PDB file of C-alpha atoms in Angstrom:
ATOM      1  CA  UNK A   1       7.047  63.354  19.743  1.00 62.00           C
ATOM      2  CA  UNK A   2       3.729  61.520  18.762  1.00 69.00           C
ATOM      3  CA  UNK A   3       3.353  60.412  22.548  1.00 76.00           C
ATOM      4  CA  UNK A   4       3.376  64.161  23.636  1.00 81.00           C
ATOM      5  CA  UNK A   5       0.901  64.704  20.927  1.00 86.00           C
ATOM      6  CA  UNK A   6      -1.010  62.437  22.033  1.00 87.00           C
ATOM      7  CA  UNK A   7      -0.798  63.075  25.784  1.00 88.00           C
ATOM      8  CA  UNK A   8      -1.511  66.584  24.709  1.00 88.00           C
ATOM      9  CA  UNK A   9      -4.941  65.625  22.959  1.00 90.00           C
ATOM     10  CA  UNK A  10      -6.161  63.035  25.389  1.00 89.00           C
ATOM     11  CA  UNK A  11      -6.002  66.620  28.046  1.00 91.00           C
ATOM     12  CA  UNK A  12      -7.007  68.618  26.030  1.00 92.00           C
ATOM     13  CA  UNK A  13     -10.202  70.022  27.998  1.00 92.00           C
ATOM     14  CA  UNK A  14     -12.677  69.657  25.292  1.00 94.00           C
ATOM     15  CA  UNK A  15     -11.989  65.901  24.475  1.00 95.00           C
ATOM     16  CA  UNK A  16     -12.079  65.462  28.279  1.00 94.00           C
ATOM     17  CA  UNK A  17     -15.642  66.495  28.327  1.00 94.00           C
ATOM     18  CA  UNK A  18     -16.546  64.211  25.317  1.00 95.00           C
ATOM     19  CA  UNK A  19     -15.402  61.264  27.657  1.00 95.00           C
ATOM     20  CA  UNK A  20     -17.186  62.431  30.249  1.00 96.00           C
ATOM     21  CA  UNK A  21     -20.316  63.319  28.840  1.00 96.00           C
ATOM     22  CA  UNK A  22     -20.020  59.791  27.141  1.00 96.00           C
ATOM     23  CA  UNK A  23     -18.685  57.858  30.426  1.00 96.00           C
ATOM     24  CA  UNK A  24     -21.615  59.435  32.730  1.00 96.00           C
ATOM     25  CA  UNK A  25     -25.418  59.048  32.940  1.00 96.00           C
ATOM     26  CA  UNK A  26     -26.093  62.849  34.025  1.00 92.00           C
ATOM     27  CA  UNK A  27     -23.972  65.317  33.811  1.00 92.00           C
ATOM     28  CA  UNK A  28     -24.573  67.162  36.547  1.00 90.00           C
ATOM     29  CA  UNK A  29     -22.598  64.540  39.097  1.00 89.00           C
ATOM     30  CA  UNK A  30     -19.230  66.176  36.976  1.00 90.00           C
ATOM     31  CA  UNK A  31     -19.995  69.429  35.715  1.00 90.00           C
ATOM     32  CA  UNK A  32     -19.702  71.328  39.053  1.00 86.00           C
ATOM     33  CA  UNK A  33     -23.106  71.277  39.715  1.00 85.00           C
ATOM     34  CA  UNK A  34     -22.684  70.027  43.358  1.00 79.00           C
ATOM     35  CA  UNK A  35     -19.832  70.011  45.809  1.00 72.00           C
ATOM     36  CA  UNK A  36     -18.385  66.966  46.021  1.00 63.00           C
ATOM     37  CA  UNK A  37     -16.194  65.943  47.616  1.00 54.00           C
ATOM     38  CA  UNK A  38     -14.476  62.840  50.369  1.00 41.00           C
ATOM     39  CA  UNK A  39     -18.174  63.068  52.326  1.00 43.00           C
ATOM     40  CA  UNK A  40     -20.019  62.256  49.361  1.00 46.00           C
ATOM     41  CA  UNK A  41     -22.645  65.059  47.561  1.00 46.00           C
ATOM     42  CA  UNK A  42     -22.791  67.625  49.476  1.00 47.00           C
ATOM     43  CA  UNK A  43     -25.261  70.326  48.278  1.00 45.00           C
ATOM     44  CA  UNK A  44     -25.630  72.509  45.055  1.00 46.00           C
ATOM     45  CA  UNK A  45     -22.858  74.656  44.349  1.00 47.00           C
ATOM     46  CA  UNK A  46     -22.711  78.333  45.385  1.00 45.00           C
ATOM     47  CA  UNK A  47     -20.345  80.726  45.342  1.00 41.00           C
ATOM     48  CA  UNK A  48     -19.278  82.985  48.585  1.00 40.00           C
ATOM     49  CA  UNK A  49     -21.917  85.891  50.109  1.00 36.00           C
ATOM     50  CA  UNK A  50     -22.272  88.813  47.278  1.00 39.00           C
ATOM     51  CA  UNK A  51     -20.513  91.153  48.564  1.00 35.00           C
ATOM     52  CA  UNK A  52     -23.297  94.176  48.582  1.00 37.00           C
ATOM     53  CA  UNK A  53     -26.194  92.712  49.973  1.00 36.00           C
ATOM     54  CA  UNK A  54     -24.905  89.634  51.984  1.00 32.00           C
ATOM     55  CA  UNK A  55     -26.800  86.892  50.372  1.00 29.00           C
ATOM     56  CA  UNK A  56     -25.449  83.664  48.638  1.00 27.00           C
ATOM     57  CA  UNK A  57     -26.059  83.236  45.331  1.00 31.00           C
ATOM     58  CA  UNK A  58     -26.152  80.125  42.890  1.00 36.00           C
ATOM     59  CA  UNK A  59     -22.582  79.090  41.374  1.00 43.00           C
ATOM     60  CA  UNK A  60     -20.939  76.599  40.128  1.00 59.00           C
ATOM     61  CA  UNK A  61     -18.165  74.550  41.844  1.00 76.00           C
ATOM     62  CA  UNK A  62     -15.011  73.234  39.977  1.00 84.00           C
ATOM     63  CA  UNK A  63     -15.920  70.612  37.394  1.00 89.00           C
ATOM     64  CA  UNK A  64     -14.396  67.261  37.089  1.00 90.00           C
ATOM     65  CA  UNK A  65     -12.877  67.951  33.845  1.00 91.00           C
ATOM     66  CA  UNK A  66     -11.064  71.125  35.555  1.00 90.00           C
ATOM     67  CA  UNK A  67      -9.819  68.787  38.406  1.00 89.00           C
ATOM     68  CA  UNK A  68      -8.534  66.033  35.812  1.00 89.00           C
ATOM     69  CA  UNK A  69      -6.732  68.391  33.653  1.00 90.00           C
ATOM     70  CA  UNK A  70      -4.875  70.112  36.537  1.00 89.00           C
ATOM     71  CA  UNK A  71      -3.851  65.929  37.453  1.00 85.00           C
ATOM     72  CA  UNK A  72      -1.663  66.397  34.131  1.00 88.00           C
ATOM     73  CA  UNK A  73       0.043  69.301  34.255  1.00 86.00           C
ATOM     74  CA  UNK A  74       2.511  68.273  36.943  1.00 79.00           C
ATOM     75  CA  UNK A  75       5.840  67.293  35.554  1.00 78.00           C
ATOM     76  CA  UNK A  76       5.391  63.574  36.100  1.00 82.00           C
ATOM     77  CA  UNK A  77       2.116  64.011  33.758  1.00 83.00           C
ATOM     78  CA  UNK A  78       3.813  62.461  30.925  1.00 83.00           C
ATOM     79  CA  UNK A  79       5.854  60.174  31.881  1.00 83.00           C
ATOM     80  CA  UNK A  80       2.945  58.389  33.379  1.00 83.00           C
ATOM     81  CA  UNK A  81       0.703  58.140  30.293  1.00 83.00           C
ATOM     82  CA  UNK A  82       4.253  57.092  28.143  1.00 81.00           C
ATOM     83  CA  UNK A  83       4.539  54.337  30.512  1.00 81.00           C
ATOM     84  CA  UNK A  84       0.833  53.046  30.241  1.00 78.00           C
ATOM     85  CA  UNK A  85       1.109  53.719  26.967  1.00 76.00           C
ATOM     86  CA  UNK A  86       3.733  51.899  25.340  1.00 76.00           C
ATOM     87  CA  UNK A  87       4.788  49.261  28.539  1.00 75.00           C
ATOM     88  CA  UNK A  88       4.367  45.561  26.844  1.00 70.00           C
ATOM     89  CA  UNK A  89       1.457  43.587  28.532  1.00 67.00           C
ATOM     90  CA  UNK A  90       1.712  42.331  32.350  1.00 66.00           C
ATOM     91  CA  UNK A  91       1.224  38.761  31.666  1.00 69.00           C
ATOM     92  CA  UNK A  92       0.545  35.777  28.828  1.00 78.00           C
ATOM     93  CA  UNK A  93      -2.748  35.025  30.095  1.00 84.00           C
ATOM     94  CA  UNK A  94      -6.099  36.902  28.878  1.00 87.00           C
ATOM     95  CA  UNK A  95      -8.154  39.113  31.169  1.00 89.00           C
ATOM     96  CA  UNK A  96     -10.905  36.101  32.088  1.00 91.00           C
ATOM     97  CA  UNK A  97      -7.859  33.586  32.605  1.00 92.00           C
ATOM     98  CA  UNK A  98      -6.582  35.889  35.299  1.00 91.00           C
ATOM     99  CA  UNK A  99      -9.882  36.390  36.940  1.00 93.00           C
ATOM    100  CA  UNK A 100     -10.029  32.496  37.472  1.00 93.00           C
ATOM    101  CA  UNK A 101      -6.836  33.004  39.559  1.00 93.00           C
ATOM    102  CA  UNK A 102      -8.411  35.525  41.566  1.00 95.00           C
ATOM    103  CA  UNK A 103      -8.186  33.766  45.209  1.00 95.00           C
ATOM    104  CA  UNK A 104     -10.498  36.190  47.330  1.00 97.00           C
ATOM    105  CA  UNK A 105     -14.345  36.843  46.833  1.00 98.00           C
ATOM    106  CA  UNK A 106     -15.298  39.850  44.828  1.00 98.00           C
ATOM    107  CA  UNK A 107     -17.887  42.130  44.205  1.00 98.00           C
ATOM    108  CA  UNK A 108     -18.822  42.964  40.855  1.00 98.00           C
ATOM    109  CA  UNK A 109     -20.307  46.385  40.996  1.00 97.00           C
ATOM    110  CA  UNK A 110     -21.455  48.170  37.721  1.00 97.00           C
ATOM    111  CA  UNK A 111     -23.333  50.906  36.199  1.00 97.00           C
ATOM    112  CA  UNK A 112     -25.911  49.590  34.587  1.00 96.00           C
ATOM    113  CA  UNK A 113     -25.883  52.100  32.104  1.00 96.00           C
ATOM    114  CA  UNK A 114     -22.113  51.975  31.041  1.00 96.00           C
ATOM    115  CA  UNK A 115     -20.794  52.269  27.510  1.00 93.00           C
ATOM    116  CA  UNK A 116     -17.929  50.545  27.680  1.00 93.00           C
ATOM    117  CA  UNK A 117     -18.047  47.863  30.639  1.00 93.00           C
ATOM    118  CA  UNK A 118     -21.189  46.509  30.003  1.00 94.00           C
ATOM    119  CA  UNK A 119     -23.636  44.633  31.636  1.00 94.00           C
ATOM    120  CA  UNK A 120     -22.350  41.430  29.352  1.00 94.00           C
ATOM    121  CA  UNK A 121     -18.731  42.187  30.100  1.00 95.00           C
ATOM    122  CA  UNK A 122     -19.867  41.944  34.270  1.00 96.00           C
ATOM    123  CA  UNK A 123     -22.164  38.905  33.493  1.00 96.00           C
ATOM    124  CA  UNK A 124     -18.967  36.856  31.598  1.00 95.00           C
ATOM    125  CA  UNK A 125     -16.769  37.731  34.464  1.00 96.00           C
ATOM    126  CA  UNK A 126     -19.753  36.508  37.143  1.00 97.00           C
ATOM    127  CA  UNK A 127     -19.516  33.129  35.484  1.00 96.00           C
ATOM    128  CA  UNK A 128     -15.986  33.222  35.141  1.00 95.00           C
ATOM    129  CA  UNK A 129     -15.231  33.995  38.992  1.00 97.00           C
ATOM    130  CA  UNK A 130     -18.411  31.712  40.302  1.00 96.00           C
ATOM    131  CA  UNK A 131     -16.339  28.808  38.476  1.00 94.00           C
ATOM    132  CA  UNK A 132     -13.059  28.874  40.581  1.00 94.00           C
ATOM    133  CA  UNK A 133     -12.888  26.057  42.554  1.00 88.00           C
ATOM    134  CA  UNK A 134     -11.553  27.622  45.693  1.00 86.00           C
ATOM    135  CA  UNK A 135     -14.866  28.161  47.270  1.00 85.00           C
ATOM    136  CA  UNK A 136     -14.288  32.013  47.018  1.00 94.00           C
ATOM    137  CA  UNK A 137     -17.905  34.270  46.894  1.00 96.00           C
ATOM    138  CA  UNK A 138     -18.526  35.846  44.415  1.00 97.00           C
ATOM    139  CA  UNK A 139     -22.143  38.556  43.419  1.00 98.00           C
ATOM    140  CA  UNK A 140     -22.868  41.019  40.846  1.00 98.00           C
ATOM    141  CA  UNK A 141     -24.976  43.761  41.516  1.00 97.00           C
ATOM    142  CA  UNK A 142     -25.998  46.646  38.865  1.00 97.00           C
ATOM    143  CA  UNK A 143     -27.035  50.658  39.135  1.00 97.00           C
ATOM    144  CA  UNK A 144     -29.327  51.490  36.732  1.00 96.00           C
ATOM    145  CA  UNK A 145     -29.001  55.026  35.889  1.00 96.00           C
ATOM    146  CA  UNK A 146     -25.387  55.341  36.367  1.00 97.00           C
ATOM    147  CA  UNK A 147     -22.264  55.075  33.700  1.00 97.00           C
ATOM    148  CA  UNK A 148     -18.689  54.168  34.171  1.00 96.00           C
ATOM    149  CA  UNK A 149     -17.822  55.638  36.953  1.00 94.00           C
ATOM    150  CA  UNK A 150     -20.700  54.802  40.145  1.00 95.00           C
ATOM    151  CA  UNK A 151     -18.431  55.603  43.085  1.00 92.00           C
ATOM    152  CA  UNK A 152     -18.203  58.840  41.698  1.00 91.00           C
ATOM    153  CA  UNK A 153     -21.791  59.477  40.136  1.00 93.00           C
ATOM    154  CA  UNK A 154     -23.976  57.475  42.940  1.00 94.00           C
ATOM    155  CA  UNK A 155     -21.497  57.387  46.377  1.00 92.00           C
ATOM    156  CA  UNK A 156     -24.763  56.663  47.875  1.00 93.00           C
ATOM    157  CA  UNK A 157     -25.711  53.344  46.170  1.00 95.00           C
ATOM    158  CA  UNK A 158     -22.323  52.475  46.205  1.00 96.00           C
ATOM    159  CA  UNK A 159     -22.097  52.643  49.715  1.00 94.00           C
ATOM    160  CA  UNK A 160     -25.751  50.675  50.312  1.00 95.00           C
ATOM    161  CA  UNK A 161     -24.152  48.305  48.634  1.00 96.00           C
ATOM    162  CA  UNK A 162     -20.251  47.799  49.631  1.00 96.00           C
ATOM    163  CA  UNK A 163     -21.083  48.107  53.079  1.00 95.00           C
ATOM    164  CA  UNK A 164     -22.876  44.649  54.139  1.00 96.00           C
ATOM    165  CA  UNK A 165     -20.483  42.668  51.787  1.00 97.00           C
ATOM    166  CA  UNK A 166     -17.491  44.780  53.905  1.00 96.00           C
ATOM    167  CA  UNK A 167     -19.513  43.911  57.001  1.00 97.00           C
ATOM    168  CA  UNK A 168     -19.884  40.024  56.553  1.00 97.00           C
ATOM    169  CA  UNK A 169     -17.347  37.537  58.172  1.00 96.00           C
ATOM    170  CA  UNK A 170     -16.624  35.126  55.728  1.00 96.00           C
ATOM    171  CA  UNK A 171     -17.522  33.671  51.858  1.00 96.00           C
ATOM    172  CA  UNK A 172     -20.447  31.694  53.193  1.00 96.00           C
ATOM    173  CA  UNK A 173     -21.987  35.186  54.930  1.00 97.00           C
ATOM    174  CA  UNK A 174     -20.813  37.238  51.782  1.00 97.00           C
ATOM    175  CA  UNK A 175     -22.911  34.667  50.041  1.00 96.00           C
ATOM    176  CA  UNK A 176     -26.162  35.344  51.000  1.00 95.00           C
ATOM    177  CA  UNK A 177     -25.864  38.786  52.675  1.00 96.00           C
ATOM    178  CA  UNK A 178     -28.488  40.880  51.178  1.00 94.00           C
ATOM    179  CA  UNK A 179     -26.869  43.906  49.242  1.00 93.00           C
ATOM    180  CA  UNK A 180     -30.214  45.547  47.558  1.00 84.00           C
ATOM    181  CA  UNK A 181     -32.302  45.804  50.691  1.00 79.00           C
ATOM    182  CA  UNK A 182     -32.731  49.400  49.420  1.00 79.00           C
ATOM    183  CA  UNK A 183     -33.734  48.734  45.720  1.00 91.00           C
ATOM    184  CA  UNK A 184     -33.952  52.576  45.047  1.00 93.00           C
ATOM    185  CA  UNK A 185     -31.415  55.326  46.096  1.00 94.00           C
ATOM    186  CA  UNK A 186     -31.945  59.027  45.592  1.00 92.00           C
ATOM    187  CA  UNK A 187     -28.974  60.610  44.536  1.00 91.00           C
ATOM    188  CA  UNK A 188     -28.502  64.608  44.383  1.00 87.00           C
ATOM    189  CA  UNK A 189     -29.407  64.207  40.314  1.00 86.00           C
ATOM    190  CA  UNK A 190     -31.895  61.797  40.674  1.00 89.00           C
ATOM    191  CA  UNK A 191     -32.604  58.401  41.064  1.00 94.00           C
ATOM    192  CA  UNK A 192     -30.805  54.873  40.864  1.00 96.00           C
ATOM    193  CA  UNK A 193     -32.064  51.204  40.805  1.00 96.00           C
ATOM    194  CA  UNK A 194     -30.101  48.859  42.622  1.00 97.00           C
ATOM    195  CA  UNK A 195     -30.115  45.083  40.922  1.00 96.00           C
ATOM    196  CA  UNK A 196     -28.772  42.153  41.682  1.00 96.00           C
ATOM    197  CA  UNK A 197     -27.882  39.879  38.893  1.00 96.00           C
ATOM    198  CA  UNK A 198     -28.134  36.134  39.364  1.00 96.00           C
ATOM    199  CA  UNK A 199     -25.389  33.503  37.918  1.00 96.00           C
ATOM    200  CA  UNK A 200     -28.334  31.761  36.241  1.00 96.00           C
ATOM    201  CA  UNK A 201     -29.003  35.089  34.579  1.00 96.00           C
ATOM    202  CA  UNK A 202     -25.440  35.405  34.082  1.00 96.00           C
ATOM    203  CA  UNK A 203     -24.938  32.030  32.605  1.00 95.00           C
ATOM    204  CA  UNK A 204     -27.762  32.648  30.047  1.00 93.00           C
ATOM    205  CA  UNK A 205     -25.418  35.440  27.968  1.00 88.00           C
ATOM    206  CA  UNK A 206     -27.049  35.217  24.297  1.00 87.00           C
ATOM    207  CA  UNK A 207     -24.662  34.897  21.039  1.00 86.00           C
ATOM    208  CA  UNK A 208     -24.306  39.021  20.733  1.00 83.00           C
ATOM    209  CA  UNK A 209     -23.350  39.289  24.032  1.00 81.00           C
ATOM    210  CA  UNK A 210     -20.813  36.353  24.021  1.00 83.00           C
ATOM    211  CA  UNK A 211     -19.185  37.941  21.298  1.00 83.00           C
ATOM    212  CA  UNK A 212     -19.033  41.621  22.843  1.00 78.00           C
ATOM    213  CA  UNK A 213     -17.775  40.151  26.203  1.00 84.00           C
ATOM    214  CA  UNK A 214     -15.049  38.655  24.485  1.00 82.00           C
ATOM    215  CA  UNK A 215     -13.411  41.375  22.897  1.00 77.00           C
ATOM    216  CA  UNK A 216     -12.088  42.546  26.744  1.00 74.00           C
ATOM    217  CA  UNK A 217      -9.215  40.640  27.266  1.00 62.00           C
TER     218      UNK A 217
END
């Protein structure tokens, strides 16, 4: 009974827009401003021809919070939050110990401006993966102006970004393979910074930021 309370808050479409609103830089990249959609932005929402004079007018299109909502009212809704929610932990080993047995190179891509996976939490787990011994590549690159979610809220930088490290051979090319040729993207809702962060930069965490980057994992 108190996890179908719960799953019932959590969906409830109000507290999904408080995540939202607190997991994105602008809301207009989930608020049905533009169409989105598996092409990337598309262009500013408008509904069909009015039906009296023939011309489009402004609309909206469905909002995010709409779409995830509807994602819950299936009958499998449920049991897939009960399972996340009380299944005991995957493994013994902390979050960071687990990214040290990581054996492929990664990309750390973040929103510069997220709430929750911060730019500390991506700068211990730089340091963390550039220590493996396997001789695995390993970069972290940040999007200023975008929250939690950048695939979503800047497909654009994403994809100026993911594509050369997709494109390169091996570790050694994945190394060095530029991936903020294109410091500045224009999204539809405005502008984003692309950054790459150096280990050194990484390694130099200060005491705050130690201590916030621990308490994941």
């Amino acid at each position: 009974a108190i996890g179908r309370q719960m799953f019932n808050l959590i969906r409830n479409e109000d507290v999904i827009r408080q995540y939202l609103e607190a997991a994105y830089v602008r809301g207009e990249a989930f608020d049905g401003s533009f169409e989105d959609g598996f092409d990337g932005w598309g262009c500013i929402a408008s509904s069909n021809a009015d039906s009296k004079n023939g011309a489009a007018t402004a609309g909206r299109g469905e909002p995010l919070g709409a779409k995830i909502r509807a994602c819950t009212e299936g009958n499998g809704g449920h049991a897939a939050f009960a399972s996340i929610l009380w299944s005991a932990p995957a493994s013994g080993i902390s979050f960071y110990e687990a990214l040290q047995q990581v054996p492929v190179d990664v990309l750390l891509l973040f929103g510069g401006d997220d709430p929750w996976c911060t730019e500390a939490v991506g700068k211990r787990m730089h340091v963390t993966l550039a220590s493996r011994r396997d001789g695995a590549a390993c970069r972290f690159v940040t999007l200023k102006n975008v929250g939690h979610c950048p695939n979503h809220e800047a497909p654009t930088a994403v994809a100026q970004v993911l594509m050369p490290w997709l494109d390169a051979d091996d570790s050694e090319e994945r190394r060095v393979v530029p991936l903020d040729s294109l410091s500045q993207i224009q999204e539809p809702w405005g502008e984003v910074v692309i950054r790459e962060v150096s280990i050194e930069e990484s390694e130099s965490l200060g005491l705050v930021d130690r201590v916030v980057s621990s308490m994941v994992g």
